[in-house]
PDB file of C-alpha atoms in Angstrom:
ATOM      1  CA  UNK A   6       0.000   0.000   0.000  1.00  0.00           C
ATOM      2  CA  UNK A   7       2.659   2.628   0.842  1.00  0.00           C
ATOM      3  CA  UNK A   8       4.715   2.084  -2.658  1.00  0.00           C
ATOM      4  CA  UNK A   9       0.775   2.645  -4.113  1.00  0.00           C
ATOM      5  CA  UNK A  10       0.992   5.831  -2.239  1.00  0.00           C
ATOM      6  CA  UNK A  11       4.642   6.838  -3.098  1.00  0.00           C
ATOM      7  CA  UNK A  12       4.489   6.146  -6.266  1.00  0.00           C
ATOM      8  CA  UNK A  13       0.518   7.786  -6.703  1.00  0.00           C
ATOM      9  CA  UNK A  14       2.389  11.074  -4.966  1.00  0.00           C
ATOM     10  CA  UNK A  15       5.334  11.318  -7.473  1.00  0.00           C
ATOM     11  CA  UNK A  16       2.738  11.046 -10.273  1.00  0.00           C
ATOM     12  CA  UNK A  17       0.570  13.658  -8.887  1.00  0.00           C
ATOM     13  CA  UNK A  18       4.078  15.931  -7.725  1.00  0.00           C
ATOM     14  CA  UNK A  19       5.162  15.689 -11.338  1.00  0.00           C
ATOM     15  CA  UNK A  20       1.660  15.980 -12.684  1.00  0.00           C
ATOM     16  CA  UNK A  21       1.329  19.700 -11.558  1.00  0.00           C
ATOM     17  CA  UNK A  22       5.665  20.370 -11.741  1.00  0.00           C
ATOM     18  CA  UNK A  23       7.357  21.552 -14.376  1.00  0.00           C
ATOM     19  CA  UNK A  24       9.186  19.720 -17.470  1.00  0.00           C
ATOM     20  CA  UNK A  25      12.851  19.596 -16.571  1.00  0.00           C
ATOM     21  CA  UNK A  26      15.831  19.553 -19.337  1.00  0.00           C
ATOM     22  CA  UNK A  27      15.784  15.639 -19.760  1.00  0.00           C
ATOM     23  CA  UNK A  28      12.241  15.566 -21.118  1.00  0.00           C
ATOM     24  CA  UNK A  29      10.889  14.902 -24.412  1.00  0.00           C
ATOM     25  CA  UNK A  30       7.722  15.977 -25.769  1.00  0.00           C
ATOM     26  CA  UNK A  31       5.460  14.374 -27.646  1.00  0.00           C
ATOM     27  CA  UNK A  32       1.752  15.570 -27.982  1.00  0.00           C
ATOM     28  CA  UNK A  33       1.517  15.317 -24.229  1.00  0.00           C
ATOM     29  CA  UNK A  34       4.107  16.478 -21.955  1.00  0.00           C
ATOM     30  CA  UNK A  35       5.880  13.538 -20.193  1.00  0.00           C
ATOM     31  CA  UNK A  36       8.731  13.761 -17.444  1.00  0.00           C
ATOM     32  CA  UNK A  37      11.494  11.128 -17.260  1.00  0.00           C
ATOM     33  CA  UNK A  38      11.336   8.588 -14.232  1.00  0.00           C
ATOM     34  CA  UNK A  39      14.475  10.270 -12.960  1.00  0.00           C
ATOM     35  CA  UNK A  40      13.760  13.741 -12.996  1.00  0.00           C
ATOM     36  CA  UNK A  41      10.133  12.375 -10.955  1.00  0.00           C
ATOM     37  CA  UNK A  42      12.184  10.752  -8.506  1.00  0.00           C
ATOM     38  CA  UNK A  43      14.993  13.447  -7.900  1.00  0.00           C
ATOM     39  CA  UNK A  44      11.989  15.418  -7.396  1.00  0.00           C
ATOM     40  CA  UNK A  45      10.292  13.148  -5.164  1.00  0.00           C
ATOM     41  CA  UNK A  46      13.440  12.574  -2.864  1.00  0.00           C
ATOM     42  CA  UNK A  47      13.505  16.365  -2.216  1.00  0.00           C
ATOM     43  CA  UNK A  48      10.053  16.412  -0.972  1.00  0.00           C
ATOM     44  CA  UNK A  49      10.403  13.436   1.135  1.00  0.00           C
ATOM     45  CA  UNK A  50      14.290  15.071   2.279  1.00  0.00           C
ATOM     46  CA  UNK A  51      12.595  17.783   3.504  1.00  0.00           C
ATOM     47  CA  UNK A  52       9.205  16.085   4.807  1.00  0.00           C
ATOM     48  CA  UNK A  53       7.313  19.385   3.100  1.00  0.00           C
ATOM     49  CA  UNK A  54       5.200  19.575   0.044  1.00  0.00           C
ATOM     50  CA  UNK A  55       5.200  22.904  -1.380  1.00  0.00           C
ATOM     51  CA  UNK A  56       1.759  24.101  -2.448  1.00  0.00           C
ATOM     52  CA  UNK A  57       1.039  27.665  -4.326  1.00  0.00           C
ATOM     53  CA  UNK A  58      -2.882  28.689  -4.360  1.00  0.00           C
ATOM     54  CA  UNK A  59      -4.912  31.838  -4.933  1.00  0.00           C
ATOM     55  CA  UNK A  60      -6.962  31.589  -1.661  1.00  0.00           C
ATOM     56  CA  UNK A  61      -9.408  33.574  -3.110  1.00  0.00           C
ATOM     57  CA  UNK A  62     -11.742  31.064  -5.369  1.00  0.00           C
ATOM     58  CA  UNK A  63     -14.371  29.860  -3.589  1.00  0.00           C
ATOM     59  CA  UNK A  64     -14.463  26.727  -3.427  1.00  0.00           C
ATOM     60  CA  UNK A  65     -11.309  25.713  -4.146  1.00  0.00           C
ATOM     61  CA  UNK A  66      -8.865  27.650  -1.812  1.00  0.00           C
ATOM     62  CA  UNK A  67     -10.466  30.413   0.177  1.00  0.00           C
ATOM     63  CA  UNK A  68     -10.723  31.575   3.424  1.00  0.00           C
ATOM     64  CA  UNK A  69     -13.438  30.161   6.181  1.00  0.00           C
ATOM     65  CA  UNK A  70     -15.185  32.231   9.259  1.00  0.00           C
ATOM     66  CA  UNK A  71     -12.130  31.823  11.288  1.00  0.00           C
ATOM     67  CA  UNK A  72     -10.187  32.938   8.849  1.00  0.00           C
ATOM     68  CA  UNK A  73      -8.238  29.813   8.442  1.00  0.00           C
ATOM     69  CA  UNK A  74      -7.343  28.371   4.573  1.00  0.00           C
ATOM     70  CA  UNK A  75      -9.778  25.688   2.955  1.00  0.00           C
ATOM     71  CA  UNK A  76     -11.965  25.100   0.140  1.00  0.00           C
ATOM     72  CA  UNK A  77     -12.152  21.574  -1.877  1.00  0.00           C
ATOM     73  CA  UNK A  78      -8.770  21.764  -3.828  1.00  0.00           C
ATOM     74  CA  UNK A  79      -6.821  22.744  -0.091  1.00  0.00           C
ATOM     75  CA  UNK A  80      -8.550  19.692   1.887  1.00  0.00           C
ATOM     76  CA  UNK A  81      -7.013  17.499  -1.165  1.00  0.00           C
ATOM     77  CA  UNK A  82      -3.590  18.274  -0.754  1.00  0.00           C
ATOM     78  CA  UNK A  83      -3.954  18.320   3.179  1.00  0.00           C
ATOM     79  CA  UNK A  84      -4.974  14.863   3.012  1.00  0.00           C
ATOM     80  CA  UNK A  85      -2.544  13.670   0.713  1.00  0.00           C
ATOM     81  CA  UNK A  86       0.398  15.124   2.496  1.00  0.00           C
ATOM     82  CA  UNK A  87      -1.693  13.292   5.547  1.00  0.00           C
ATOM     83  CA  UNK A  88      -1.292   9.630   4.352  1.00  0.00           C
ATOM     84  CA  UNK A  89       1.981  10.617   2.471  1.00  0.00           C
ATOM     85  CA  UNK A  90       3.771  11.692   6.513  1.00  0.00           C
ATOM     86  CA  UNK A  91       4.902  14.999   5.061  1.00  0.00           C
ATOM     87  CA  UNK A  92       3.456  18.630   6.228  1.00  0.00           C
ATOM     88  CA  UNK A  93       2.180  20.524   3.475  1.00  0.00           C
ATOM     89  CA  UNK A  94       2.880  24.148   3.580  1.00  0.00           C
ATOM     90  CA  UNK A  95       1.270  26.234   1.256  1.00  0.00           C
ATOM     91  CA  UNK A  96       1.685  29.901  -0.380  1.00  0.00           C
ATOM     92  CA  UNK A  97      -0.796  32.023  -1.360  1.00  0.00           C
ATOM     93  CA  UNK A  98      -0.804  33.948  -4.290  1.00  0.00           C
ATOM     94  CA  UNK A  99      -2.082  35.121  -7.747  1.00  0.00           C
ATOM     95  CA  UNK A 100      -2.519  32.739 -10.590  1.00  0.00           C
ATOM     96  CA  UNK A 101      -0.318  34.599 -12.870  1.00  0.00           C
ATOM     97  CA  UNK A 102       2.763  33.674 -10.716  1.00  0.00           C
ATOM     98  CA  UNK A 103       1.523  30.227  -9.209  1.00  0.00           C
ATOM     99  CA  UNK A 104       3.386  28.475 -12.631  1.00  0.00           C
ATOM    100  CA  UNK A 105       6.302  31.217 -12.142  1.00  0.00           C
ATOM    101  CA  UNK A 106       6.729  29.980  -8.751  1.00  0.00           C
ATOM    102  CA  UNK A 107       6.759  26.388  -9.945  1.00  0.00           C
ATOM    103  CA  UNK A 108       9.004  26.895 -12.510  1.00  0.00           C
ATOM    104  CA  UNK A 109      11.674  28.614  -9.925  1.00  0.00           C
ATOM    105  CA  UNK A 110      10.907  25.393  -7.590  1.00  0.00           C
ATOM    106  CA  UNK A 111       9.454  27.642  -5.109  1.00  0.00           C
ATOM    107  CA  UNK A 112       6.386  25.368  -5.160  1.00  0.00           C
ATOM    108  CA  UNK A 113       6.230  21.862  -5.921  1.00  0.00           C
ATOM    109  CA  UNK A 114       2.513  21.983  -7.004  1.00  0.00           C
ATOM    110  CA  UNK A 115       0.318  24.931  -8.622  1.00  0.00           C
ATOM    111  CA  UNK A 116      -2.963  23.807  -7.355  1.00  0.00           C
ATOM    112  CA  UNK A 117      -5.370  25.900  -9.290  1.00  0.00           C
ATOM    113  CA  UNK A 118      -6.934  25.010 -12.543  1.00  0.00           C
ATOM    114  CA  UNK A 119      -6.023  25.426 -15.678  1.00  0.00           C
ATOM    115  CA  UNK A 120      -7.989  25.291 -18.782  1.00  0.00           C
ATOM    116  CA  UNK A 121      -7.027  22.470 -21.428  1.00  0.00           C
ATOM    117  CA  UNK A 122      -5.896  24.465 -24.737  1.00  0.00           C
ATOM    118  CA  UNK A 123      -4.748  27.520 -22.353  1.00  0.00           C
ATOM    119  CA  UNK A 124      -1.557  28.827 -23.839  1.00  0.00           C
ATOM    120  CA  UNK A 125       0.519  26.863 -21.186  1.00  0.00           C
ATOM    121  CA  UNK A 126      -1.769  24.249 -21.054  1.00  0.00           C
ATOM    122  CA  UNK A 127       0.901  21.245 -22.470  1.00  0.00           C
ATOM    123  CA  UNK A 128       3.756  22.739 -21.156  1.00  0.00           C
ATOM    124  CA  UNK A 129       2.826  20.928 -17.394  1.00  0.00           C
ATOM    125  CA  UNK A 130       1.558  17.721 -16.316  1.00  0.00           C
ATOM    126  CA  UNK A 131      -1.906  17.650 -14.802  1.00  0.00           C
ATOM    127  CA  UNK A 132      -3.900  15.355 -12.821  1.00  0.00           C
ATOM    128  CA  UNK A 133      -7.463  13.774 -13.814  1.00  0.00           C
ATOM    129  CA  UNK A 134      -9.770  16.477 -13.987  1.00  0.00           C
ATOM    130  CA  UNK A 135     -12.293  16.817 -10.480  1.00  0.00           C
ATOM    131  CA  UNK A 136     -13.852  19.826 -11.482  1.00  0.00           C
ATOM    132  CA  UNK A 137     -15.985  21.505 -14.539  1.00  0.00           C
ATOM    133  CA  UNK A 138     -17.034  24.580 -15.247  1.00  0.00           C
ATOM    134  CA  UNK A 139     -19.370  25.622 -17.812  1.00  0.00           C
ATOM    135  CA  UNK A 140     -20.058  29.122 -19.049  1.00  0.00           C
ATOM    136  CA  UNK A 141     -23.529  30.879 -19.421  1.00  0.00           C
ATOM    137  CA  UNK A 142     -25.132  34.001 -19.588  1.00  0.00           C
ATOM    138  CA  UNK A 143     -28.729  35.247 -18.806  1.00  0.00           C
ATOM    139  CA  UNK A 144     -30.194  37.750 -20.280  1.00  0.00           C
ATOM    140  CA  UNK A 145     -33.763  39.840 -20.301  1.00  0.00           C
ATOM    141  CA  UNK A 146     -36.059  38.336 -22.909  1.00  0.00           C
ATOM    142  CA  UNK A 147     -36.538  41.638 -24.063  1.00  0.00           C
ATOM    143  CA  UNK A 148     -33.254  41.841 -25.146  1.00  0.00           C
ATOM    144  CA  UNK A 149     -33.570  39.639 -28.363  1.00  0.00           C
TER     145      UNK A 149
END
């Protein structure tokens, strides 16, 4: 059970992190076993996963009553980093520097959607989709 966890962790670290120099791309963006692993041994070196989100999109990653960080996407990570033994510590910020901050290895995971086709889209790994959003609009039927 714990190499199922281990190894479910590095492919959900290297899901969200960056493609490092001994990558090849193909249609979708792969990392090499190595570079997940090297990446993987820092983590569990330290005993902290590194986690950037907004904090501000309800309900993903916002802020409760007591003032205290939450939301759907924040519990996730919590409870991996739970049955993983590591303390996640994570960094609120904007979106446009959450893959910035990844890139740098300031974070080890952007956890904040983004869209599939945005313009950075293949240049990360990604986990299964657990969220969808669909866009509408209402208007007055007057306004044919």
């Amino acid at each position: 059970m714990k190499k199922w966890m281990k190894a479910g962790f590095v492919a959900v670290a290297t899901l969200l992190a960056a493609c490092g120099a001994n990558t090849t791309k193909t249609q979708e963006t792969t990392v090499s076993v190595s570079d997940a692993q090297a990446n993987w041994d820092k983590i569990v070196e330290s005993g902290v996963i590194k986690v950037s989100t907004a904090g501000t999109l309800y309900p993903q990653s916002f802020h409760n009553d007591n003032n205290e960080l939450t939301g759907y996407d924040v519990e996730i990570m919590k409870e991996v980093a739970k049955r993983l033994n590591l303390k996640v510590e994570f960094t609120e910020m904007g979106v446009d520097g959450m893959l910035t901050a990844l890139d740098s290895g300031m974070t080890d995971i952007a956890n904040y959607s983004i869209e599939e086709g945005a313009k950075n889209f293949d240049d990360y790994l990604h986990t299964t989709p657990h969220k969808y959003s669909f866009t509408s609009m209402v208007v007055r039927g007057s306004d044919n």
